[in-house]
C-alpha positions as semicolon CSV with decimal commas, in nm:
position;residue;x (nm);y (nm);z (nm)
1;M;-1,628;5,251;-2,024
2;P;-1,568;5,363;-1,665
3;L;-1,664;5,692;-1,509
4;Y;-1,342;5,858;-1,393
5;R;-1,424;5,973;-1,039
6;R;-1,088;6,132;-0,971
7;V;-0,822;6,249;-1,212
8;V;-0,472;6,382;-1,159
9;S;-0,246;6,608;-1,360
10;F;-0,093;6,453;-1,675
11;Q;-0,333;6,159;-1,664
12;V;-0,445;5,997;-1,988
13;L;-0,805;5,877;-1,991
14;Q;-0,894;5,581;-2,208
15;R;-1,145;5,688;-2,470
16;D;-1,457;5,495;-2,560
17;L;-1,411;5,401;-2,925
18;H;-1,780;5,443;-3,004
19;S;-1,820;5,792;-2,860
20;N;-1,452;5,896;-2,889
21;S;-1,477;6,041;-2,541
22;A;-1,432;5,982;-2,168
23;T;-1,648;6,098;-1,879
24;V;-1,512;6,251;-1,558
25;Q;-1,694;6,324;-1,233
26;C;-1,597;6,671;-1,112
27;A;-1,552;6,773;-0,750
28;N;-1,896;6,936;-0,745
29;G;-2,060;6,608;-0,845
30;T;-2,134;6,697;-1,206
31;S;-2,018;6,483;-1,496
32;L;-1,796;6,620;-1,770
33;T;-1,759;6,449;-2,107
34;L;-1,424;6,509;-2,275
35;Q;-1,365;6,434;-2,642
36;T;-1,050;6,261;-2,766
37;G;-0,766;6,512;-2,744
38;G;-0,660;6,769;-2,490
39;P;-0,498;6,904;-2,288
40;Y;-0,787;6,956;-2,048
41;T;-0,812;7,095;-1,697
42;V;-1,054;6,929;-1,455
43;D;-1,083;7,093;-1,113
44;D;-0,719;7,130;-1,002
45;A;-0,584;6,863;-1,240
46;H;-0,420;6,989;-1,558
47;H;-0,267;6,852;-1,879
48;I;-0,523;6,574;-1,900
49;Y;-0,564;6,393;-2,232
50;V;-0,825;6,153;-2,367
51;S;-0,709;5,881;-2,603
52;D;-0,551;5,533;-2,593
53;I;-0,353;5,370;-2,312
54;W;-0,112;5,087;-2,392
55;V;0,046;4,867;-2,124
56;M;0,416;4,784;-2,174
57;A;0,462;4,427;-2,042
58;G;0,721;4,152;-2,071
59;Q;1,089;4,143;-1,983
60;S;1,400;4,355;-2,033
61;N;1,364;4,432;-2,403
62;M;1,023;4,583;-2,329
63;R;1,158;4,758;-2,021
64;G;1,434;4,900;-2,244
65;F;1,805;4,831;-2,202
66;G;1,960;5,011;-2,496
67;F;2,254;5,245;-2,450
68;M;2,144;5,608;-2,437
69;H;2,446;5,721;-2,640
70;D;2,608;5,594;-2,959
71;L;2,890;5,358;-2,863
72;V;3,130;5,513;-3,117
73;T;3,042;5,882;-3,138
74;Q;2,890;5,920;-2,790
75;Q;2,612;6,123;-2,948
76;P;2,281;6,098;-2,759
77;L;2,022;5,857;-2,895
78;L;1,734;5,996;-2,692
79;H;1,396;6,073;-2,844
80;D;1,251;6,412;-2,764
81;P;0,949;6,402;-2,533
82;I;0,612;6,459;-2,701
83;P;0,375;6,679;-2,496
84;S;0,075;6,459;-2,575
85;V;0,247;6,130;-2,485
86;H;0,232;6,055;-2,114
87;L;0,367;5,772;-1,902
88;F;0,230;5,605;-1,592
89;Q;0,572;5,562;-1,437
90;S;0,716;5,287;-1,219
91;N;0,645;5,506;-0,914
92;E;0,280;5,505;-1,031
93;T;0,246;5,874;-1,107
94;W;0,167;6,031;-1,445
95;A;0,422;6,244;-1,631
96;V;0,524;6,340;-1,983
97;A;0,690;6,026;-2,124
98;A;1,069;6,013;-2,148
99;D;1,341;5,750;-2,143
100;P;1,396;5,555;-1,933
101;T;1,033;5,443;-1,932
102;H;1,096;5,207;-1,640
103;R;1,261;5,289;-1,308
104;L;1,180;4,969;-1,124
105;S;1,374;5,071;-0,813
106;Q;1,105;5,335;-0,754
107;S;0,813;5,093;-0,777
108;P;0,592;5,053;-0,468
109;R;0,520;4,693;-0,577
110;S;0,720;4,437;-0,381
111;V;0,751;4,199;-0,677
112;H;0,989;4,437;-0,853
113;H;1,220;4,426;-0,552
114;R;1,182;4,052;-0,497
115;L;1,269;3,945;-0,853
116;P;1,623;4,022;-0,973
117;D;1,679;4,298;-1,227
118;P;2,009;4,483;-1,277
119;T;1,831;4,819;-1,283
120;V;1,691;4,753;-0,935
121;R;2,026;4,647;-0,799
122;D;2,187;4,958;-0,954
123;P;1,920;5,226;-1,016
124;S;2,170;5,456;-1,191
125;L;2,210;5,199;-1,470
126;V;1,890;5,315;-1,643
127;D;2,048;5,655;-1,707
128;I;2,314;5,478;-1,914
129;R;2,109;5,190;-2,053
130;G;1,750;5,307;-2,053
131;A;1,661;5,351;-2,420
132;S;1,325;5,188;-2,490
133;L;1,067;5,147;-2,764
134;G;0,809;5,359;-2,580
135;L;0,849;5,697;-2,750
136;P;0,908;5,560;-3,103
137;F;0,595;5,349;-3,057
138;A;0,391;5,648;-2,942
139;A;0,517;5,878;-3,218
140;R;0,430;5,629;-3,493
141;Y;0,098;5,543;-3,325
142;Q;0,008;5,909;-3,345
143;Q;0,095;5,916;-3,715
144;E;-0,128;5,616;-3,775
145;N;-0,417;5,753;-3,566
146;D;-0,473;6,120;-3,651
147;Q;-0,221;6,246;-3,393
148;V;-0,421;6,119;-3,095
149;P;-0,256;6,147;-2,753
150;V;-0,101;5,830;-2,611
151;G;-0,071;5,691;-2,260
152;L;0,188;5,426;-2,169
153;V;0,191;5,212;-1,853
154;A;0,532;5,078;-1,744
155;S;0,483;4,712;-1,642
156;A;0,785;4,514;-1,769
157;H;1,057;4,348;-1,561
158;G;1,391;4,210;-1,682
159;G;1,479;3,842;-1,685
160;T;1,128;3,717;-1,618
161;S;0,978;3,388;-1,733
162;M;0,629;3,282;-1,837
163;D;0,598;3,089;-1,510
164;Q;0,661;3,411;-1,319
165;W;0,407;3,599;-1,531
166;L;0,150;3,327;-1,460
167;E;0,185;3,360;-1,082
168;N;-0,118;3,490;-0,895
169;G;-0,155;3,737;-0,611
170;E;-0,066;4,096;-0,536
171;D;0,304;4,010;-0,507
172;S;0,327;3,890;-0,866
173;L;0,409;4,047;-1,200
174;Y;0,057;3,990;-1,324
175;G;-0,096;4,121;-1,003
176;A;0,119;4,434;-1,019
177;M;0,023;4,494;-1,382
178;M;-0,347;4,455;-1,308
179;A;-0,317;4,689;-1,008
180;R;-0,168;4,956;-1,235
181;I;-0,444;4,910;-1,490
182;E;-0,698;4,956;-1,214
183;K;-0,513;5,264;-1,091
184;V;-0,520;5,432;-1,434
185;G;-0,895;5,381;-1,457
186;G;-0,952;5,013;-1,530
187;A;-0,968;5,043;-1,908
188;V;-0,684;5,032;-2,161
189;A;-0,654;5,018;-2,539
190;G;-0,438;4,707;-2,527
191;I;-0,121;4,526;-2,422
192;L;0,226;4,554;-2,577
193;W;0,407;4,225;-2,513
194;F;0,777;4,132;-2,554
195;Q;0,893;3,817;-2,374
196;G;1,049;3,476;-2,437
197;E;1,423;3,534;-2,404
198;T;1,430;3,357;-2,066
199;E;1,280;3,037;-2,207
200;G;1,489;3,053;-2,523
201;M;1,811;3,069;-2,323
202;A;1,699;2,802;-2,076
203;G;1,635;2,547;-2,350
204;G;1,532;2,195;-2,257
205;D;1,172;2,106;-2,183
206;V;1,064;2,463;-2,104
207;I;1,072;2,562;-2,470
208;Y;0,803;2,309;-2,561
209;S;0,543;2,452;-2,322
210;Y;0,610;2,815;-2,411
211;A;0,317;2,866;-2,648
212;D;0,066;2,701;-2,414
213;K;0,178;2,916;-2,121
214;T;0,167;3,232;-2,330
215;R;-0,184;3,143;-2,441
216;Q;-0,283;3,093;-2,077
217;L;-0,155;3,440;-1,992
218;F;-0,334;3,600;-2,286
219;D;-0,656;3,419;-2,191
220;R;-0,626;3,555;-1,838
221;M;-0,573;3,908;-1,970
222;R;-0,886;3,871;-2,180
223;A;-1,082;3,746;-1,878
224;D;-0,961;4,022;-1,644
225;I;-0,930;4,327;-1,872
226;A;-1,173;4,284;-2,161
227;P;-1,285;3,983;-2,370
228;E;-1,122;4,113;-2,687
229;V;-0,847;4,336;-2,549
230;P;-0,592;4,387;-2,831
231;I;-0,246;4,236;-2,785
232;A;0,047;4,355;-2,998
233;C;0,357;4,136;-2,965
234;I;0,721;4,126;-3,064
235;Q;0,891;3,807;-3,176
236;L;1,234;3,733;-3,030
237;G;1,527;3,931;-3,168
238;R;1,883;3,802;-3,204
239;L;2,085;3,607;-2,947
240;I;2,463;3,634;-2,978
241;S;2,584;3,347;-2,763
242;T;2,774;3,019;-2,795
243;S;2,601;2,856;-2,498
244;V;2,250;2,833;-2,644
245;P;2,176;2,606;-2,941
246;D;2,023;2,762;-3,250
247;N;1,721;2,535;-3,249
248;S;1,619;2,633;-2,893
249;W;1,596;2,999;-2,989
250;S;1,430;2,915;-3,320
251;H;1,176;2,689;-3,151
252;I;1,056;2,979;-2,934
253;R;1,038;3,206;-3,239
254;F;0,837;2,952;-3,439
255;Q;0,597;2,894;-3,148
256;Q;0,550;3,268;-3,123
257;Q;0,486;3,298;-3,495
258;H;0,218;3,030;-3,487
259;L;0,054;3,161;-3,170
260;F;0,059;3,526;-3,272
261;D;-0,081;3,442;-3,616
262;T;-0,368;3,231;-3,481
263;Y;-0,464;3,393;-3,151
264;P;-0,763;3,626;-3,205
265;H;-0,717;4,002;-3,180
266;C;-0,339;3,965;-3,175
267;Q;-0,072;4,100;-3,409
268;A;0,306;4,064;-3,402
269;V;0,621;4,217;-3,547
270;A;0,974;4,097;-3,611
271;A;1,287;4,207;-3,425
272;M;1,550;3,966;-3,561
273;D;1,664;4,209;-3,831
274;T;1,743;4,492;-3,587
275;D;2,060;4,575;-3,396
276;N;2,168;4,454;-3,051
277;D;2,365;4,636;-2,783
278;D;2,476;4,312;-2,617
279;F;2,412;3,940;-2,643
280;V;2,032;3,969;-2,622
281;H;1,922;4,330;-2,572
282;L;1,817;4,548;-2,862
283;G;2,001;4,877;-2,908
284;A;1,831;5,215;-2,920
285;R;1,802;5,209;-3,299
286;G;1,667;4,854;-3,299
287;L;1,415;4,943;-3,031
288;A;1,305;5,244;-3,234
289;T;1,249;5,025;-3,540
290;V;1,055;4,768;-3,340
291;G;0,856;5,039;-3,163
292;R;0,743;5,188;-3,493
293;R;0,647;4,845;-3,624
294;L;0,460;4,772;-3,304
295;A;0,258;5,091;-3,349
296;I;0,142;4,971;-3,690
297;A;0,052;4,631;-3,544
298;A;-0,127;4,790;-3,248
299;T;-0,326;5,015;-3,481
300;H;-0,414;4,717;-3,697
301;V;-0,545;4,505;-3,411
302;R;-0,709;4,801;-3,238
303;R;-0,918;4,865;-3,548
304;G;-1,037;4,506;-3,537
305;D;-0,886;4,386;-3,865
306;N;-0,846;4,012;-3,807
307;T;-0,845;3,916;-4,175
308;T;-0,495;4,040;-4,257
309;S;-0,164;4,060;-4,075
310;S;0,022;4,385;-4,013
311;S;0,349;4,197;-4,076
312;P;0,396;4,016;-4,410
313;R;0,294;3,654;-4,358
314;I;0,440;3,370;-4,565
315;E;0,157;3,164;-4,712
316;K;0,332;2,881;-4,895
317;A;0,657;2,767;-5,055
318;V;0,633;2,563;-5,376
319;V;0,911;2,414;-5,588
320;Q;0,872;2,514;-5,954
321;R;1,081;2,517;-6,270
322;V;1,136;2,809;-6,504
323;Q;1,242;2,772;-6,867
324;I;1,532;3,003;-6,945
325;K;1,618;2,953;-7,317
326;N;1,702;2,679;-7,565
327;G;1,586;2,405;-7,330
328;V;1,778;2,540;-7,033
329;S;1,572;2,549;-6,715
330;M;1,625;2,618;-6,347
331;Q;1,444;2,505;-6,037
332;F;1,329;2,758;-5,783
333;I;1,109;2,784;-5,477
334;K;0,830;3,035;-5,510
335;V;0,757;3,192;-5,171
336;S;0,412;3,349;-5,170
337;F;0,272;3,584;-4,910
338;Q;-0,082;3,634;-4,784
339;H;-0,261;3,936;-4,926
340;P;0,018;4,035;-5,168
341;E;-0,186;4,336;-5,276
342;T;-0,100;4,495;-4,938
343;I;0,275;4,429;-4,969
344;H;0,534;4,645;-5,141
345;W;0,890;4,527;-5,079
346;R;1,187;4,757;-5,061
347;S;1,414;4,705;-5,357
348;L;1,695;4,455;-5,291
349;S;1,966;4,316;-5,515
350;E;1,932;3,988;-5,324
351;V;1,717;3,862;-5,037
352;H;1,879;3,696;-4,735
353;G;1,730;3,482;-4,460
354;F;1,579;3,171;-4,625
355;S;1,702;2,813;-4,580
356;V;1,582;2,463;-4,670
357;R;1,584;2,225;-4,373
358;D;1,468;1,888;-4,245
359;I;1,116;1,934;-4,114
360;Q;1,176;1,705;-3,812
361;D;1,529;1,823;-3,734
362;D;1,567;2,181;-3,849
363;N;1,930;2,181;-3,732
364;K;1,991;1,997;-4,058
365;E;2,018;2,240;-4,348
366;Y;2,032;2,151;-4,716
367;A;2,255;2,402;-4,896
368;V;2,055;2,428;-5,217
369;I;1,963;2,798;-5,241
370;V;2,185;2,989;-5,484
371;K;2,015;3,327;-5,474
372;A;1,686;3,482;-5,370
373;L;1,516;3,755;-5,573
374;I;1,194;3,953;-5,542
375;N;0,934;3,913;-5,815
376;E;0,780;4,259;-5,831
377;Q;0,481;4,138;-6,034
378;D;0,321;3,955;-5,741
379;E;0,557;4,044;-5,452
380;S;0,667;3,680;-5,419
381;V;1,027;3,577;-5,358
382;H;1,200;3,329;-5,589
383;L;1,472;3,111;-5,437
384;F;1,684;2,968;-5,719
385;L;1,832;2,623;-5,651
386;N;2,163;2,455;-5,732
387;R;2,236;2,122;-5,902
388;D;2,210;1,930;-5,573
389;A;1,845;2,023;-5,538
390;D;1,712;1,736;-5,755
391;A;1,866;1,473;-5,529
392;V;1,769;1,653;-5,210
393;L;1,409;1,693;-5,324
394;S;1,369;1,335;-5,448
395;N;1,538;1,172;-5,148
396;N;1,355;1,377;-4,886
397;K;1,004;1,414;-5,023
398;D;0,758;1,537;-4,757
399;R;1,046;1,582;-4,513
400;L;1,158;1,930;-4,611
401;C;1,062;2,270;-4,479
402;L;1,147;2,626;-4,568
403;C;1,259;2,854;-4,288
404;Y;1,292;3,228;-4,280
405;G;1,506;3,362;-3,998
406;W;1,631;3,031;-3,858
407;G;1,888;3,040;-3,578
408;K;1,998;3,281;-3,309
409;T;2,157;3,539;-3,538
410;P;1,996;3,515;-3,882
411;I;2,080;3,765;-4,152
412;C;1,740;3,879;-4,278
413;N;1,679;4,183;-4,496
414;L;1,329;4,153;-4,640
415;T;1,124;4,462;-4,545
416;T;0,832;4,651;-4,691
417;T;0,836;5,017;-4,785
418;T;0,673;5,083;-4,444
419;D;0,961;4,890;-4,277
420;M;0,751;4,591;-4,173
421;A;0,929;4,255;-4,188
422;P;0,816;3,890;-4,198
423;L;0,831;3,698;-3,873
424;A;1,069;3,404;-3,841
425;T;0,868;3,126;-4,001
426;K;0,886;2,752;-4,066
427;I;0,652;2,600;-4,327
428;P;0,642;2,274;-4,524
429;L;0,814;2,284;-4,862
430;L;0,571;2,170;-5,131
431;T;0,736;1,967;-5,405
432;P;0,596;1,843;-5,740
């Protein structure tokens, strides 16, 4: 961990996880070791905290574009500032965190003025549409981590692509993010990542290289920040649009699910079951939900638990038959989840979000699911099938898949008692 040679008021210092402390060099040349917590005063700098710093990176849903007031009642949707949650702002000064977390028009970095963003073109827009996931994330992170202070670093930019995030140099998104990390001390707890809308809306060939490019970016972060720096991600939310095909959006989601589940020291959460304020941007309530989920994921990966997922992960889907009575039986798909002992679903009269599709062309759906119910004994989900299922299963053996959350605007309602939700997922359907 670095020695902080100069600190400023409201700064958060990244703690060393082994010693739970940070070391500061005072003006008189002596070193001062500060334990996790605060606030501390060092020389003329006050309200200094020691804890975890998380970098907010990605595009507009990470920047935050939710309306600050309820669209019907006009009641404010702001989250009260928390004294021990501080933000390294777009103007690159520390302050108590508040929405909007990003004011890109104030950034000294040229990239934020070179790349288009509506909040740069009209800086007053963030006072209307500046709700973000920052404070809900920090509040839940504190609950999960003994009320430790939290530092956030604003590094997102609206409408940006993976190609733009992979650019090199000082006048690049990545260069600007790394410069901020260096400016806050060079060490951070991890990265919060929310991106992919640009590629999903573009469609075409760009969607097929999305996972590889994201992996390249994550590899670069690991090379430049720390070999195992935690990354907590958000899968794409909903897209309400007639101009983008469902499978383009789904393809990005499924690539994200596979990458986030297999990339080391990475966890991810779902956003497709939360509310939007426009065609692609999450509303304040949706951002709050996702922020709280992200805090659980960030805690999970920060603690180094790579054996389980913070979000429920579908393990397999198998066609079975249950005997009802007097020779009457019914086919169903048993959907099992990894580590069911860690899952406790919220009670539902019926589960929504599953569909049976062609594994090569998931635009093609087979309407065979009658109802979906939770089996509380093992936390699996049973999808009961109609009379067409026999023909579909026999005529399409090894060509079927089960999807959860397919399409731009899926209706999904499966959540745990801690409000975690499965990611959009596509897996082979196993038949007898």
